Amino acid sequence: MQVFISWSGDVSKRCAEALREWLPFINQEITPFVSSQDISKGERGLYTIATQLQECSYGIVCITRENQSAPWVNFESGAISRVLDESSLAPFLLDLPIKDLTGPLTQFQATASSSQEDVWAMVKSINDKCENKVGHERLRTTFDKFWGDLESKLKEIRGQQPKGQFPERDTSEILNELVGLVREQSARLGSLEMRVANFSTSMQYTINGPREIHISPTGGDFLVSSEAPRDVVRQARTAVLQIEEMLGPDAVMKAVVAKYNTDVFVSDQAARKVRGFEAALQTVAITNKTAIHLKSGDGVELFSHPPF
Protein backbone atom coordinates (compact mmCIF):
# COMPACT_ATOMS: atom_id res chain seq x y z
CA MET A 1 0.00 0.00 0.00
CA GLN A 2 1.33 3.41 -1.00
CA VAL A 3 1.74 5.97 1.81
CA PHE A 4 2.62 9.50 0.63
CA ILE A 5 4.71 11.39 3.22
CA SER A 6 4.79 15.15 2.67
CA TRP A 7 7.42 17.52 4.10
CA SER A 8 8.68 21.10 3.81
CA GLY A 9 11.97 22.27 5.29
CA ASP A 10 15.01 20.36 6.52
CA VAL A 11 13.61 19.29 9.92
CA SER A 12 10.34 18.12 8.39
CA LYS A 13 12.29 16.23 5.71
CA ARG A 14 14.29 14.32 8.35
CA CYS A 15 11.05 13.42 10.12
CA ALA A 16 9.57 12.16 6.82
CA GLU A 17 12.69 10.09 6.12
CA ALA A 18 12.54 8.58 9.62
CA LEU A 19 8.93 7.50 9.03
CA ARG A 20 9.88 6.13 5.60
CA GLU A 21 12.48 3.85 7.16
CA TRP A 22 10.30 2.82 10.12
CA LEU A 23 6.82 2.14 8.72
CA PRO A 24 7.67 -1.00 6.67
CA PHE A 25 8.81 -2.72 9.89
CA ILE A 26 5.19 -2.48 11.11
CA ASN A 27 3.64 -3.99 7.98
CA GLN A 28 5.80 -5.00 5.03
CA GLU A 29 2.96 -4.17 2.63
CA ILE A 30 3.41 -0.45 3.44
CA THR A 31 5.43 1.35 0.74
CA PRO A 32 6.19 4.93 1.84
CA PHE A 33 7.01 7.64 -0.71
CA VAL A 34 9.20 10.61 0.29
CA SER A 35 10.22 12.92 -2.54
CA SER A 36 13.74 13.51 -1.19
CA GLN A 37 14.47 9.75 -1.33
CA ASP A 38 12.21 8.29 -4.01
CA ILE A 39 12.67 10.56 -7.04
CA SER A 40 15.61 9.40 -9.16
CA LYS A 41 18.02 11.77 -10.86
CA GLY A 42 16.63 12.80 -14.23
CA GLU A 43 12.99 12.12 -13.34
CA ARG A 44 10.44 14.90 -13.68
CA GLY A 45 9.85 15.69 -10.01
CA LEU A 46 6.39 17.25 -10.20
CA TYR A 47 5.15 14.52 -12.54
CA THR A 48 6.39 11.79 -10.17
CA ILE A 49 4.77 13.52 -7.18
CA ALA A 50 1.47 13.91 -9.05
CA THR A 51 1.53 10.21 -9.99
CA GLN A 52 2.26 9.16 -6.41
CA LEU A 53 -0.54 11.38 -5.10
CA GLN A 54 -3.00 9.65 -7.39
CA GLU A 55 -1.80 6.17 -6.36
CA CYS A 56 -1.49 6.65 -2.59
CA SER A 57 -3.96 5.16 -0.11
CA TYR A 58 -2.84 7.18 2.91
CA GLY A 59 -1.11 10.51 3.45
CA ILE A 60 1.12 11.75 6.29
CA VAL A 61 2.12 15.41 6.49
CA CYS A 62 5.16 16.12 8.68
CA ILE A 63 4.41 19.39 10.48
CA THR A 64 6.71 21.61 12.53
CA ARG A 65 6.07 25.00 14.11
CA GLU A 66 8.10 26.50 11.31
CA ASN A 67 6.41 24.91 8.30
CA GLN A 68 2.72 24.58 9.23
CA SER A 69 1.86 27.61 7.05
CA ALA A 70 4.22 26.65 4.21
CA PRO A 71 2.42 26.80 0.81
CA TRP A 72 3.87 23.48 -0.37
CA VAL A 73 2.67 21.57 2.71
CA ASN A 74 -0.85 22.95 2.33
CA PHE A 75 -0.79 22.33 -1.44
CA GLU A 76 0.16 18.65 -1.06
CA SER A 77 -2.30 18.23 1.83
CA GLY A 78 -5.09 19.64 -0.32
CA ALA A 79 -4.09 17.34 -3.17
CA ILE A 80 -4.10 14.28 -0.89
CA SER A 81 -7.46 15.20 0.64
CA ARG A 82 -9.00 15.50 -2.83
CA VAL A 83 -7.87 11.96 -3.66
CA LEU A 84 -8.64 10.38 -0.26
CA ASP A 85 -11.23 10.87 2.46
CA GLU A 86 -10.41 12.93 5.57
CA SER A 87 -9.69 9.84 7.68
CA SER A 88 -6.77 8.96 5.39
CA LEU A 89 -4.71 12.13 5.92
CA ALA A 90 -2.75 12.54 9.16
CA PRO A 91 -0.82 15.69 10.09
CA PHE A 92 2.18 14.30 12.01
CA LEU A 93 3.21 16.96 14.55
CA LEU A 94 6.91 16.85 15.31
CA ASP A 95 7.49 19.71 17.77
CA LEU A 96 4.11 21.23 18.61
CA PRO A 97 1.02 20.06 20.51
CA ILE A 98 -2.24 19.56 18.66
CA LYS A 99 -3.69 22.73 20.24
CA ASP A 100 -1.05 24.82 18.44
CA LEU A 101 -1.88 23.51 14.95
CA THR A 102 -3.37 26.24 12.76
CA GLY A 103 -4.72 26.68 9.24
CA PRO A 104 -6.44 24.22 6.88
CA LEU A 105 -4.82 21.16 8.49
CA THR A 106 -6.91 21.61 11.66
CA GLN A 107 -9.82 19.88 9.88
CA PHE A 108 -7.89 16.57 9.93
CA GLN A 109 -7.19 14.23 12.85
CA ALA A 110 -3.64 15.16 13.85
CA THR A 111 -1.08 12.80 15.42
CA ALA A 112 1.19 13.99 18.24
CA SER A 113 4.53 12.32 17.45
CA SER A 114 5.60 12.40 21.12
CA SER A 115 2.57 10.32 22.15
CA GLN A 116 3.03 6.57 21.73
CA GLU A 117 -0.74 5.98 21.77
CA ASP A 118 -1.34 8.68 19.16
CA VAL A 119 1.22 7.16 16.81
CA TRP A 120 -0.25 3.70 17.50
CA ALA A 121 -3.69 4.98 16.43
CA MET A 122 -2.18 6.27 13.17
CA VAL A 123 -0.36 2.99 12.52
CA LYS A 124 -3.52 1.01 13.18
CA SER A 125 -5.42 3.25 10.74
CA ILE A 126 -2.78 2.68 8.02
CA ASN A 127 -2.77 -1.07 8.64
CA ASP A 128 -6.58 -1.22 8.36
CA LYS A 129 -6.35 0.21 4.83
CA CYS A 130 -3.84 -2.43 3.71
CA GLU A 131 -5.15 -5.26 1.56
CA ASN A 132 -3.25 -7.75 3.74
CA LYS A 133 -3.94 -6.48 7.25
CA VAL A 134 -1.92 -7.58 10.25
CA GLY A 135 -4.08 -8.66 13.21
CA HIS A 136 -4.28 -5.91 15.84
CA GLU A 137 -2.74 -8.04 18.58
CA ARG A 138 0.29 -8.98 16.46
CA LEU A 139 0.47 -5.43 15.09
CA ARG A 140 0.62 -4.03 18.63
CA THR A 141 3.42 -6.42 19.55
CA THR A 142 5.43 -5.33 16.50
CA PHE A 143 4.67 -1.67 17.14
CA ASP A 144 5.82 -1.85 20.77
CA LYS A 145 9.03 -3.60 19.69
CA PHE A 146 9.98 -0.95 17.13
CA TRP A 147 8.47 2.15 18.80
CA GLY A 148 11.70 2.93 20.67
CA ASP A 149 13.62 3.21 17.38
CA LEU A 150 11.26 5.85 16.00
CA GLU A 151 10.95 7.65 19.33
CA SER A 152 14.72 8.06 19.72
CA LYS A 153 15.10 9.27 16.13
CA LEU A 154 12.35 11.87 16.56
CA LYS A 155 13.86 13.04 19.86
CA GLU A 156 17.19 13.50 18.10
CA ILE A 157 15.52 15.60 15.37
CA ARG A 158 13.64 17.71 17.93
CA GLY A 159 16.85 18.26 19.88
CA GLN A 160 18.37 20.01 16.88
CA GLN A 161 15.51 22.54 16.76
CA PRO A 162 16.18 26.09 18.11
CA LYS A 163 14.41 26.62 21.44
CA GLY A 164 11.84 29.30 22.21
CA GLN A 165 11.60 30.59 18.67
CA PHE A 166 7.87 30.05 18.28
CA PRO A 167 5.53 31.18 21.10
CA GLU A 168 2.66 28.95 22.13
CA ARG A 169 -0.85 30.08 21.24
CA ASP A 170 -3.01 31.41 24.04
CA THR A 171 -6.39 29.94 24.99
CA SER A 172 -8.48 32.76 23.50
CA GLU A 173 -6.85 32.32 20.08
CA ILE A 174 -7.56 28.59 20.13
CA LEU A 175 -11.19 29.15 21.16
CA ASN A 176 -11.64 31.75 18.41
CA GLU A 177 -10.33 29.25 15.85
CA LEU A 178 -12.69 26.55 17.11
CA VAL A 179 -15.63 28.94 16.81
CA GLY A 180 -14.49 29.79 13.29
CA LEU A 181 -14.30 26.13 12.29
CA VAL A 182 -17.77 25.44 13.69
CA ARG A 183 -19.18 28.40 11.78
CA GLU A 184 -17.49 27.27 8.56
CA GLN A 185 -19.01 23.80 8.91
CA SER A 186 -22.39 25.42 9.54
CA ALA A 187 -21.97 27.52 6.41
CA ARG A 188 -21.09 24.43 4.37
CA LEU A 189 -24.20 22.64 5.63
CA GLY A 190 -26.28 25.70 4.76
CA SER A 191 -24.84 25.72 1.25
CA LEU A 192 -25.61 22.00 0.85
CA GLU A 193 -29.20 22.56 2.00
CA MET A 194 -29.63 25.27 -0.62
CA ARG A 195 -28.27 23.00 -3.36
CA VAL A 196 -30.71 20.27 -2.35
CA ALA A 197 -33.53 22.82 -2.26
CA ASN A 198 -32.82 23.68 -5.92
CA PHE A 199 -34.39 20.34 -6.85
CA SER A 200 -37.68 21.18 -5.18
CA THR A 201 -40.37 23.69 -6.15
CA SER A 202 -39.60 26.02 -3.26
CA MET A 203 -36.36 27.54 -1.99
CA GLN A 204 -35.48 26.97 1.68
CA TYR A 205 -32.78 28.84 3.56
CA THR A 206 -31.34 28.27 7.01
CA ILE A 207 -30.33 30.97 9.46
CA ASN A 208 -26.79 29.53 9.47
CA GLY A 209 -26.47 29.50 5.67
CA PRO A 210 -24.01 31.75 3.82
CA ARG A 211 -24.94 35.26 2.75
CA GLU A 212 -26.36 35.54 -0.78
CA ILE A 213 -25.10 38.43 -2.91
CA HIS A 214 -26.06 38.99 -6.57
CA ILE A 215 -22.96 40.36 -8.28
CA SER A 216 -23.06 38.70 -11.69
CA PRO A 217 -24.32 40.90 -14.54
CA THR A 218 -26.44 37.94 -15.60
CA GLY A 219 -27.91 37.42 -12.11
CA GLY A 220 -25.93 34.34 -11.07
CA ASP A 221 -25.80 33.73 -7.31
CA PHE A 222 -22.63 34.60 -5.40
CA LEU A 223 -22.73 32.73 -2.08
CA VAL A 224 -20.18 33.70 0.53
CA SER A 225 -19.26 31.71 3.63
CA SER A 226 -19.37 33.83 6.78
CA GLU A 227 -15.76 32.75 7.42
CA ALA A 228 -14.36 33.81 4.03
CA PRO A 229 -11.88 36.69 4.56
CA ARG A 230 -12.68 39.98 2.84
CA ASP A 231 -9.69 39.78 0.49
CA VAL A 232 -10.65 36.22 -0.54
CA VAL A 233 -14.17 37.40 -1.38
CA ARG A 234 -12.80 40.30 -3.42
CA GLN A 235 -10.44 38.04 -5.37
CA ALA A 236 -13.17 35.46 -5.93
CA ARG A 237 -15.55 38.17 -7.17
CA THR A 238 -12.99 39.29 -9.75
CA ALA A 239 -12.25 35.70 -10.80
CA VAL A 240 -15.96 34.92 -11.30
CA LEU A 241 -16.50 38.00 -13.45
CA GLN A 242 -13.45 37.11 -15.56
CA ILE A 243 -14.76 33.57 -16.02
CA GLU A 244 -18.12 34.96 -17.09
CA GLU A 245 -16.47 37.26 -19.60
CA MET A 246 -14.45 34.32 -20.93
CA LEU A 247 -17.27 31.78 -21.25
CA GLY A 248 -20.01 34.18 -22.30
CA PRO A 249 -23.24 35.74 -20.96
CA ASP A 250 -25.30 33.60 -18.59
CA ALA A 251 -22.28 31.29 -18.13
CA VAL A 252 -22.09 31.46 -14.33
CA MET A 253 -25.12 30.02 -12.55
CA LYS A 254 -23.67 30.17 -9.03
CA ALA A 255 -20.39 30.71 -7.20
CA VAL A 256 -19.78 29.47 -3.65
CA VAL A 257 -16.87 31.14 -1.85
CA ALA A 258 -15.45 29.21 1.12
CA LYS A 259 -12.50 30.11 3.33
CA TYR A 260 -9.89 28.58 1.03
CA ASN A 261 -11.50 28.02 -2.39
CA THR A 262 -14.28 29.05 -4.79
CA ASP A 263 -16.67 26.62 -6.49
CA VAL A 264 -18.06 28.04 -9.75
CA PHE A 265 -21.09 26.32 -11.31
CA VAL A 266 -21.64 27.03 -15.02
CA SER A 267 -24.40 26.38 -17.51
CA ASP A 268 -24.38 23.39 -19.87
CA GLN A 269 -23.51 25.66 -22.80
CA ALA A 270 -20.52 27.13 -20.91
CA ALA A 271 -19.44 23.67 -19.75
CA ARG A 272 -18.91 22.64 -23.36
CA LYS A 273 -16.46 25.52 -23.83
CA VAL A 274 -14.23 24.79 -20.85
CA ARG A 275 -11.90 22.36 -22.65
CA GLY A 276 -10.43 25.15 -24.79
CA PHE A 277 -9.92 27.58 -21.93
CA GLU A 278 -7.84 25.59 -19.39
CA ALA A 279 -4.76 27.80 -19.69
CA ALA A 280 -6.78 30.99 -19.39
CA LEU A 281 -8.71 29.63 -16.39
CA GLN A 282 -5.45 28.68 -14.70
CA THR A 283 -4.22 32.25 -15.24
CA VAL A 284 -7.42 33.58 -13.63
CA ALA A 285 -6.85 31.39 -10.55
CA ILE A 286 -3.16 32.33 -10.23
CA THR A 287 -3.72 36.04 -10.85
CA ASN A 288 -6.48 36.27 -8.27
CA LYS A 289 -4.67 33.98 -5.79
CA THR A 290 -7.68 31.75 -5.29
CA ALA A 291 -8.30 28.02 -5.72
CA ILE A 292 -11.02 27.56 -8.34
CA HIS A 293 -13.16 24.46 -8.88
CA LEU A 294 -15.26 24.85 -12.04
CA LYS A 295 -18.28 22.56 -12.12
CA SER A 296 -21.31 21.83 -14.26
CA GLY A 297 -24.77 22.56 -12.92
CA ASP A 298 -25.09 19.01 -11.58
CA GLY A 299 -21.75 19.20 -9.75
CA VAL A 300 -19.44 17.35 -12.18
CA GLU A 301 -15.95 18.87 -11.95
CA LEU A 302 -14.77 20.40 -15.23
CA PHE A 303 -11.59 22.22 -14.17
CA SER A 304 -9.59 22.71 -10.99
CA HIS A 305 -6.60 24.79 -10.02
CA PRO A 306 -4.58 23.63 -8.14
CA PRO A 307 -5.10 20.60 -10.39
CA PHE A 308 -5.45 17.91 -7.70
Coordinates of N, CA and C in Angstrom, one line a residue, residues 5 16 60 80 96 98 131 134 141 178 182 186 203 220-221 223 259-260 272-273 282 291 298:
I5 N 4.3 10.6 2.1 CA 4.7 11.4 3.2 C 5.2 12.7 2.7
A16 N 10.2 13.0 7.9 CA 9.6 12.2 6.8 C 10.5 11.0 6.5
I60 N 0.6 11.2 5.0 CA 1.1 11.7 6.3 C 1.8 13.1 6.0
I80 N -3.8 15.6 -1.5 CA -4.1 14.3 -0.9 C -5.6 14.2 -0.5
L96 N 5.2 20.4 18.1 CA 4.1 21.2 18.6 C 2.9 20.4 19.0
I98 N -1.1 19.5 19.6 CA -2.2 19.6 18.7 C -2.9 20.9 18.8
E131 N -4.4 -4.1 2.1 CA -5.2 -5.3 1.6 C -4.9 -6.5 2.4
V134 N -2.5 -6.8 9.2 CA -1.9 -7.6 10.3 C -2.9 -7.5 11.4
T141 N 2.1 -5.8 19.1 CA 3.4 -6.4 19.6 C 4.6 -5.9 18.7
L178 N -11.7 27.6 17.0 CA -12.7 26.5 17.1 C -14.0 27.1 16.7
V182 N -16.4 25.8 13.5 CA -17.8 25.4 13.7 C -18.7 26.2 12.8
S186 N -21.0 25.0 9.6 CA -22.4 25.4 9.5 C -22.7 26.0 8.2
M203 N -37.7 27.3 -2.5 CA -36.4 27.5 -2.0 C -36.4 27.6 -0.5
G220 N -26.4 35.6 -11.7 CA -25.9 34.3 -11.1 C -25.7 34.6 -9.6
D221 N -25.9 33.6 -8.8 CA -25.8 33.7 -7.3 C -24.4 33.7 -6.9
L223 N -22.5 33.1 -3.5 CA -22.7 32.7 -2.1 C -21.4 32.8 -1.3
K259 N -13.7 29.4 2.7 CA -12.5 30.1 3.3 C -11.3 30.0 2.5
Y260 N -11.1 28.8 1.8 CA -9.9 28.6 1.0 C -10.1 28.3 -0.5
R272 N -19.5 23.2 -22.1 CA -18.9 22.6 -23.4 C -17.7 23.4 -23.9
K273 N -17.6 24.7 -23.4 CA -16.5 25.5 -23.8 C -15.2 25.4 -23.0
Q282 N -6.6 28.8 -15.7 CA -5.5 28.7 -14.7 C -4.9 30.0 -14.4
A291 N -8.1 29.4 -5.2 CA -8.3 28.0 -5.7 C -9.7 28.0 -6.4
D298 N -24.8 20.2 -12.4 CA -25.1 19.0 -11.6 C -23.9 18.6 -10.7

